[in-house]
XYZ file of C-alpha atoms in Angstrom:
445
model
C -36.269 34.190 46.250
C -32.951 35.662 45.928
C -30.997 32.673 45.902
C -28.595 31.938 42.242
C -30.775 29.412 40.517
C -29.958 27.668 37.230
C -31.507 26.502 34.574
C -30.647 23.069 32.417
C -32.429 22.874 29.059
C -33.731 19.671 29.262
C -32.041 16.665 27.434
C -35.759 16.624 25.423
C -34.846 20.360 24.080
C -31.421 19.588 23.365
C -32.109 16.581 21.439
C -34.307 19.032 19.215
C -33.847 20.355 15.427
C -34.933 23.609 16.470
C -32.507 23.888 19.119
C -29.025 22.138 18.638
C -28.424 23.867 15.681
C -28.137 26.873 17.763
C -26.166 25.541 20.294
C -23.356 24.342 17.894
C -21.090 27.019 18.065
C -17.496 25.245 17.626
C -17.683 23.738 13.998
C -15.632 23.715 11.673
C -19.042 24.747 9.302
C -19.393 27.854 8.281
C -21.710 29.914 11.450
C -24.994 30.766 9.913
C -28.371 31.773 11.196
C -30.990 29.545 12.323
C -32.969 29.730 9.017
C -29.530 28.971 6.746
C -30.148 32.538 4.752
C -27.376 34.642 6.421
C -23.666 33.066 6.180
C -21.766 35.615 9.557
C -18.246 37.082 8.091
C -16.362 35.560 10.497
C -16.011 32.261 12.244
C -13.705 33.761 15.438
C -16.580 32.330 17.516
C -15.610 33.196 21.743
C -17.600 31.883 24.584
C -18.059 33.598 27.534
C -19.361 32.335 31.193
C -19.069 35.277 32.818
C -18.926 38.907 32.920
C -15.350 39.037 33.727
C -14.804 36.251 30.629
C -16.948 39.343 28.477
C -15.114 42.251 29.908
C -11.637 40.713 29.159
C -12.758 39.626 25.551
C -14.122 43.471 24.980
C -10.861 45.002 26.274
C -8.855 42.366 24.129
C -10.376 43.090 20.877
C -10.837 46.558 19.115
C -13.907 45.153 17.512
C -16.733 42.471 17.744
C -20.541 41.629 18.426
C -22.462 39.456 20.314
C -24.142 36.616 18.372
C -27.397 35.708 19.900
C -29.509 32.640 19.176
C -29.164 33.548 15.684
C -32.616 34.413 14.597
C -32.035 37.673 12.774
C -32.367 37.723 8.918
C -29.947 40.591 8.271
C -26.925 41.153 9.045
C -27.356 43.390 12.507
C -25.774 41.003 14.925
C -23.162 40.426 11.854
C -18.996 40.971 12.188
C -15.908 40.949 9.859
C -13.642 40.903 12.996
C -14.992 38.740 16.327
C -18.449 37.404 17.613
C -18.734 36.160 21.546
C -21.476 34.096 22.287
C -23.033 34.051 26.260
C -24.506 30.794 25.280
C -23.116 29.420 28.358
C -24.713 32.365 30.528
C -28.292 31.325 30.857
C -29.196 31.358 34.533
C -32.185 33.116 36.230
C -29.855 35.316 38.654
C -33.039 36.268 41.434
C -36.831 36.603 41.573
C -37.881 39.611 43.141
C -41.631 38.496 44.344
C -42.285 41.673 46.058
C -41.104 43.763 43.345
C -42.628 41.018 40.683
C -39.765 41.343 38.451
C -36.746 38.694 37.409
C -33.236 38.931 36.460
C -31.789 36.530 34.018
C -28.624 36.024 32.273
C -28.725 37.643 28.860
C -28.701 34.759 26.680
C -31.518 32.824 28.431
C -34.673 31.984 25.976
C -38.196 32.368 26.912
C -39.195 28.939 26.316
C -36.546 28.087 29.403
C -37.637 31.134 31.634
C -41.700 31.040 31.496
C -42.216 27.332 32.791
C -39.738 28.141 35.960
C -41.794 31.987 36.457
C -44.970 29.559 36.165
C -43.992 27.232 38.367
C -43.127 30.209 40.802
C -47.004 31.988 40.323
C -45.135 34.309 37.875
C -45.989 35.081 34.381
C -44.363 37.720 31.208
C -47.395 40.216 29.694
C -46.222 38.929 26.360
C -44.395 36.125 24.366
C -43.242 36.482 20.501
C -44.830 33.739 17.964
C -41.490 31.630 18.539
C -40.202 31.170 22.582
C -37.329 29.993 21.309
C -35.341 33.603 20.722
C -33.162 34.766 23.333
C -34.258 37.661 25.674
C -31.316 39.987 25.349
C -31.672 39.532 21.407
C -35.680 40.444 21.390
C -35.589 43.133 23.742
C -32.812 44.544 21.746
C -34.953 44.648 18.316
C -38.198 45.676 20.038
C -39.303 41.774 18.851
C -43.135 41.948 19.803
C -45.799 39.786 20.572
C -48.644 40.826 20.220
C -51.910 42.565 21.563
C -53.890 46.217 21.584
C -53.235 46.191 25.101
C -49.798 44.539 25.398
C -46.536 46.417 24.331
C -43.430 44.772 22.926
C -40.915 42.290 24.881
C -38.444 45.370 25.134
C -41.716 47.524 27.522
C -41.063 44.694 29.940
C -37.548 45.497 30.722
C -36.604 47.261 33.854
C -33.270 46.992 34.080
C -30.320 46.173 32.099
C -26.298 45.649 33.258
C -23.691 45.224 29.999
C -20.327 45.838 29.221
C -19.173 49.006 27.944
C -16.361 49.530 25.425
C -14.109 50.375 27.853
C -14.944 46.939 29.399
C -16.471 48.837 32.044
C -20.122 47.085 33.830
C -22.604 49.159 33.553
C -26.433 49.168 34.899
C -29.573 51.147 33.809
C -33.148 50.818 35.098
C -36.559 52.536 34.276
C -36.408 53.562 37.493
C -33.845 55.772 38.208
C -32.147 56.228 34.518
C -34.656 58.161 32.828
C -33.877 59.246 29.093
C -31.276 56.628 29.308
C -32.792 53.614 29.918
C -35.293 54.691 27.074
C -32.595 54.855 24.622
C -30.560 51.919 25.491
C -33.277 49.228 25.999
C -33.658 48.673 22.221
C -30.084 49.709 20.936
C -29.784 47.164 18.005
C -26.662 45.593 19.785
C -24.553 49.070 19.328
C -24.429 49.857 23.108
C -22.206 46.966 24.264
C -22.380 43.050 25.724
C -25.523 42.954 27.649
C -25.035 40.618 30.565
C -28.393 40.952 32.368
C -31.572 41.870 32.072
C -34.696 42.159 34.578
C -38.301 41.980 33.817
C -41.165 42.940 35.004
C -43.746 40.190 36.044
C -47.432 39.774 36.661
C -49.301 36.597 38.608
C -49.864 33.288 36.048
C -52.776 32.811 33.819
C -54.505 30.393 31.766
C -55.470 30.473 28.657
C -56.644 28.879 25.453
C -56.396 29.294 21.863
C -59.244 29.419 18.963
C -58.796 29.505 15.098
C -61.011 30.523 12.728
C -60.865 30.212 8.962
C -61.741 32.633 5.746
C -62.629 35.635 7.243
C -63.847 37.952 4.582
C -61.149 40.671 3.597
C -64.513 43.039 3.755
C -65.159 41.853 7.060
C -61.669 42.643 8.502
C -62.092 46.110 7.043
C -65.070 46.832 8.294
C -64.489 45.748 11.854
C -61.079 45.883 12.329
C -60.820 46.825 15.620
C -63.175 44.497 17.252
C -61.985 41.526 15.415
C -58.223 42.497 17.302
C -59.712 42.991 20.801
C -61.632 39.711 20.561
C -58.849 37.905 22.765
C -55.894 39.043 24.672
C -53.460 38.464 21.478
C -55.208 37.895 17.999
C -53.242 37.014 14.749
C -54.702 37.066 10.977
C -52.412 35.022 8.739
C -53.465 35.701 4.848
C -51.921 34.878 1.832
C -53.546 37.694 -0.224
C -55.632 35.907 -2.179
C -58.976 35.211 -2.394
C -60.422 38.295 -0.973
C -60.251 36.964 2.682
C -57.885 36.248 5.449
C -56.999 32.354 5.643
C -57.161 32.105 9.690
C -57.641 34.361 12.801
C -56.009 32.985 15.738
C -57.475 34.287 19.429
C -55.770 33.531 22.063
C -57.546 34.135 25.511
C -57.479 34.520 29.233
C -60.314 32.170 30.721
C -61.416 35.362 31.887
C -62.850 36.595 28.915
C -65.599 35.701 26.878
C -65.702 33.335 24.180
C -65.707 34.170 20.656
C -68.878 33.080 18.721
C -68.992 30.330 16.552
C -69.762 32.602 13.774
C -67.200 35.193 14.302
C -67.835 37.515 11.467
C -68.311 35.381 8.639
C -65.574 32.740 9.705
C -65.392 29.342 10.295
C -64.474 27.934 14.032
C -61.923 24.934 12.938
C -62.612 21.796 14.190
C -58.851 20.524 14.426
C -55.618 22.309 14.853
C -54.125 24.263 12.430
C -50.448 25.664 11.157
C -50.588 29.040 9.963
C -49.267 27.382 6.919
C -52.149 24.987 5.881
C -50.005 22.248 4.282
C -48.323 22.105 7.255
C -48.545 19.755 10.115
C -49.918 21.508 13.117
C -47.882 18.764 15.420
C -45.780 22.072 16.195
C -48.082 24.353 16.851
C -49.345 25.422 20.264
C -52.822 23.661 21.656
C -56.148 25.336 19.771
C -59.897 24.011 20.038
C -59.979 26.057 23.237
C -58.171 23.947 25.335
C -57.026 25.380 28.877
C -52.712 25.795 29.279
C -50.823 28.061 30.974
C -49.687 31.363 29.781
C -46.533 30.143 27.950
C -47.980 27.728 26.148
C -50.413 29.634 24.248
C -49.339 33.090 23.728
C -46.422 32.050 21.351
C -47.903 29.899 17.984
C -44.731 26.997 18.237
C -43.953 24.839 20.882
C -40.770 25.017 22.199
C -39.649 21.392 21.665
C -39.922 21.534 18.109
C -39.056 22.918 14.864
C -40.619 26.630 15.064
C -42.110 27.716 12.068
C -41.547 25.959 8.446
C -37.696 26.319 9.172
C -35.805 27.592 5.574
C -37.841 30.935 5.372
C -37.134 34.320 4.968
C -38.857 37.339 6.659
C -39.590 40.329 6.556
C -42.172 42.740 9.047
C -43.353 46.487 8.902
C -44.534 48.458 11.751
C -47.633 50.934 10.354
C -50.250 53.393 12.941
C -52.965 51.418 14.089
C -55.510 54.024 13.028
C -54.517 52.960 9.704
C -54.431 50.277 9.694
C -57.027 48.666 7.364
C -56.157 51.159 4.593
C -51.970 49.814 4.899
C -53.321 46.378 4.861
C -55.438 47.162 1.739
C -52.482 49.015 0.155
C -50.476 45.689 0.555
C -53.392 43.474 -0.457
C -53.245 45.480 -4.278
C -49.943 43.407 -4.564
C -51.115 40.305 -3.762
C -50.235 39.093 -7.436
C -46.603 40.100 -7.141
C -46.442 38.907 -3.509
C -47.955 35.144 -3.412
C -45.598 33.572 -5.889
C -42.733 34.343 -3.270
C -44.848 34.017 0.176
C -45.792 30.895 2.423
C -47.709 33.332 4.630
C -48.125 36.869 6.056
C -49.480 37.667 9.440
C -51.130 40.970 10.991
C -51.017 41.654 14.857
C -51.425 44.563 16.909
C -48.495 46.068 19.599
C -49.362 49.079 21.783
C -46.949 52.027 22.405
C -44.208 52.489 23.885
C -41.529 55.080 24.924
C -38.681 54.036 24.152
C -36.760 55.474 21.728
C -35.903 53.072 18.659
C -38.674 50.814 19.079
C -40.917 50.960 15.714
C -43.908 51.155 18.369
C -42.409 54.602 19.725
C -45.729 57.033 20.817
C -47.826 55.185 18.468
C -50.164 51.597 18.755
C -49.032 49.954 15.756
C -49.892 46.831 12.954
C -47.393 44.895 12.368
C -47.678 43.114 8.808
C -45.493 40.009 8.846
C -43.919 38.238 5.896
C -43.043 34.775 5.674
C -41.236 33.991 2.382
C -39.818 31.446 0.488
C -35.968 31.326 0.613
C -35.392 32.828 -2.263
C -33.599 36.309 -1.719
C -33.354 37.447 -5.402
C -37.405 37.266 -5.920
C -37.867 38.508 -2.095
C -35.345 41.710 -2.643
C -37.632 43.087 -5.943
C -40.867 42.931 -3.616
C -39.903 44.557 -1.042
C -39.354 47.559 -2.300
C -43.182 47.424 -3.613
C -44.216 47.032 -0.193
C -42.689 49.573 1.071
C -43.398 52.201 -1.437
C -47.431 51.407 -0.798
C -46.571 51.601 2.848
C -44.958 55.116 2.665
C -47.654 57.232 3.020
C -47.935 55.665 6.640
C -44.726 56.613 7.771
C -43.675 52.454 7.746
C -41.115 51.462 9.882
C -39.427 47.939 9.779
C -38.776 44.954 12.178
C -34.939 45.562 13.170
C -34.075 42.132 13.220
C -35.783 41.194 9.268
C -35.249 41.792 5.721
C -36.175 45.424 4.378
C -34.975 47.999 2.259
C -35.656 51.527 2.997
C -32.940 53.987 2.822
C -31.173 55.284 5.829
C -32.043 58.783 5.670
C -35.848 57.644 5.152
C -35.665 55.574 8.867
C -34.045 58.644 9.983
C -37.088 61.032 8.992
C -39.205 58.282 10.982
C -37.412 58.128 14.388
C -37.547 61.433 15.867
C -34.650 60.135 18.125
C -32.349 58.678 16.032
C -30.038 61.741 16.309
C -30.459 61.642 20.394
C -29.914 57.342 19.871
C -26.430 57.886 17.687
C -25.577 60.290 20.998
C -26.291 57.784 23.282
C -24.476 54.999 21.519
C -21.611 57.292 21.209
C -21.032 57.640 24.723
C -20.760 54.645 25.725
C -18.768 53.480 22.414
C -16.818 56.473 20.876
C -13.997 54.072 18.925
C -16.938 51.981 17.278
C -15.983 48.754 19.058
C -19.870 47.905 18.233
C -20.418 48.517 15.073
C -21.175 46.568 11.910
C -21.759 47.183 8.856
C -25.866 47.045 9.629
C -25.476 50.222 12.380
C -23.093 52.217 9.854
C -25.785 51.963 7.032
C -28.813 51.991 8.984
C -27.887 54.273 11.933
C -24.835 56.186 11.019
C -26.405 56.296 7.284
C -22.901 56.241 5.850
């Protein structure tokens, strides 16, 4: 199918709280992320619908960013001087069936693109916990998914086209590109407007979801590994208390085999569940082993609906799976300072990667997830806790969330980050694309 096909969200999605929010973006309001925590600098707000619309707006202005479907906690997609939105860009531009990839419009979600590759006998190798993010924004932060198998969003990428400073279109593919595709696919929004993006595909699947509760924190440590391979994306969600982990979630291809009822010491639950317990599960994604398609059990929140508990904060950190039960033991020993300011953490696997500021770079990795209560001045003394106990595993943080490790610390823990500030160099020597986040983080200044 080669043919320019595009997709609506449907009146249903738009009618949503999760989504029209997002999709507000003339208001005389100030613009703020989708969980209300981050206020952007600037309200100079300019829509594009095409890629000549982007390439005039980047050879108009000396500086600006692309603001995404605003589901960042920092300030990385942040600017003092202009933002352009491709909001109105959101088509699938061809389905490759012989080459099992797709090309879509940069600011098109995964909750619109999996039901249409579904309906086509398509399916992604992974989904993040929400499908409402956009793909150009999670493929740009190396957002994850999950699964000892399964690498990040950003290792299905093949191919990317964007806009250059010079307002110049540009395309890169794993293919031909080398080096340079492995740089640019996650480059935190400093290597220009990216317009399109392919991915690569592989033929549908079912699936269904179970969820156990109070697994034993000595059972986890013990048989870490096999509790993670029991499904083709498994999720602990904890609280730190108590000495166990609140709920595993497995989520399965009807291929394999079903996890016992007594799966090490846990409970099977016998209705659904949020990962939140005193929350509704009326968002959440089927359980109780019920059979669904692909995209409707791999993330945790239905796409029609309020993802997550909403006002939040988060933060993530990226540690080597082979050590992982002694990180997650290090963080447990601060469970007292940590629960007062938590709703919930989570713990997934990603497998490596190669590509080149992804915190899954030449390592399989455990991601330990924060979900915190809005309240910044409590969350900014913890984390620096956390990530002192998590030093001594070389920690590296979710791009896109709240941490605070210095500069030249993430530079000591991406062997290319001097190749990366190259890269982005080349293709931006004036800066056009850089905030405040990249100077600190990147540039370390």
């Amino acid at each position: 199918m080669k043919k320019r096909t595009f997709l609506k969200l449907s009146s249903a999605l738009l009618a949503t709280p999760a989504l029209s929010p997002l999709m507000q973006f003339t208001t005389r309001d100030k613009l703020k992320n989708w969980a209300g925590n981050l206020e952007y600098s600037t309200d100079r707000l300019h829509p594009a619908q095409s890629v000549a619309q982007v390439q005039e707006l980047v050879r108009k202005y000396p500086q600006l960013k692309v603001l995404g479907s605003r589901h960042c906690f920092n300030n990385i997609a942040d600017s003092t001087h202009n933002l352009v939105s491709l909001e109105p860009m959101s088509e699938v531009v061809s389905l490759d069936a012989n080459a099992r990839t797709v090309t879509v419009d940069a600011a098109m979600r995964y909750g619109q693109l999996a039901p249409y590759l579904d309906r086509q006998g398509f399916a992604l190798h992974n989904l993040a916990s929400l499908p409402h993010i956009s793909i150009a924004g999670a493929t740009a932060t190396a957002t994850h998914g999950s699964g000892v198998k399964n690498g990040n969003l950003s290792t299905a990428v093949a191919g990317l086209e964007f806009v250059t400073a010079a307002g110049e279109v540009r395309s890169l593919s794993r293919q031909t590109d080398g080096d340079a595709f492995r740089a640019a696919v996650v480059h935190l929004g400093g290597l220009g407007v990216v317009t399109k993006v392919t991915l690569d595909l592989q033929p549908t699947f079912q699936m269904r979801q179970y969820v156990f509760e109070n697994l034993p924190l000595a059972q986890m440590a013990d048989h870490f590994d096999t509790i993670m391979s029991s499904g083709y994306s498994v999720s602990l969600f904890t609280d730190w208390q108590k000495k166990r982990l609140n709920e595993v979630w497995i989520k399965q291809r009807t291929d394999e085999k079903t996890p016992d009822t007594n799966f090490f010491g846990a409970t099977l639950a016998t209705k659904n569940l949020h990962p939140i317990a005193e929350i509704s599960a009326e968002n959440c994604t089927e359980q109780l082993g019920v059979v669904g398609p692909w995209y409707e059990r791999m993330p945790h929140f239905r796409m029609g609906f309020t993802p997550s508990s909403g006002k939040e904060l988060q933060s993530e950190y990226f540690v080597p799976r082979r050590q992982a039960v002694d990180a997650i033991l290090a963080v447990e020993r601060l469970r007292d300072a940590i629960s007062p300011h938590l709703l919930i953490s989570e713990l997934r696997t990603i497998d490596a990667d190669d590509l080149w500021m992804s915190p899954c770079y030449k390592q399989p990795s455990v991601a330990i997830h924060f979900t915190w209560k809005q309240d910044w001045p409590s969350v900014r003394k913890v984390l620096p806790m956390i990530e002192s106990e998590l030093a001594p595993f070389g920690v590296r943080p979710h791009w896109g969330k709240l941490f605070s490790i210095a500069p030249a610390t993430l530079a000591s823990r991406y062997e290319k980050m001097a190749d990366f500030r190259q890269m982005l160099q080349q293709y931006d020597p004036q800066g056009k694309f850089r905030n405040a986040f990249l100077t600190q983080n990147i540039y370390g200044a």
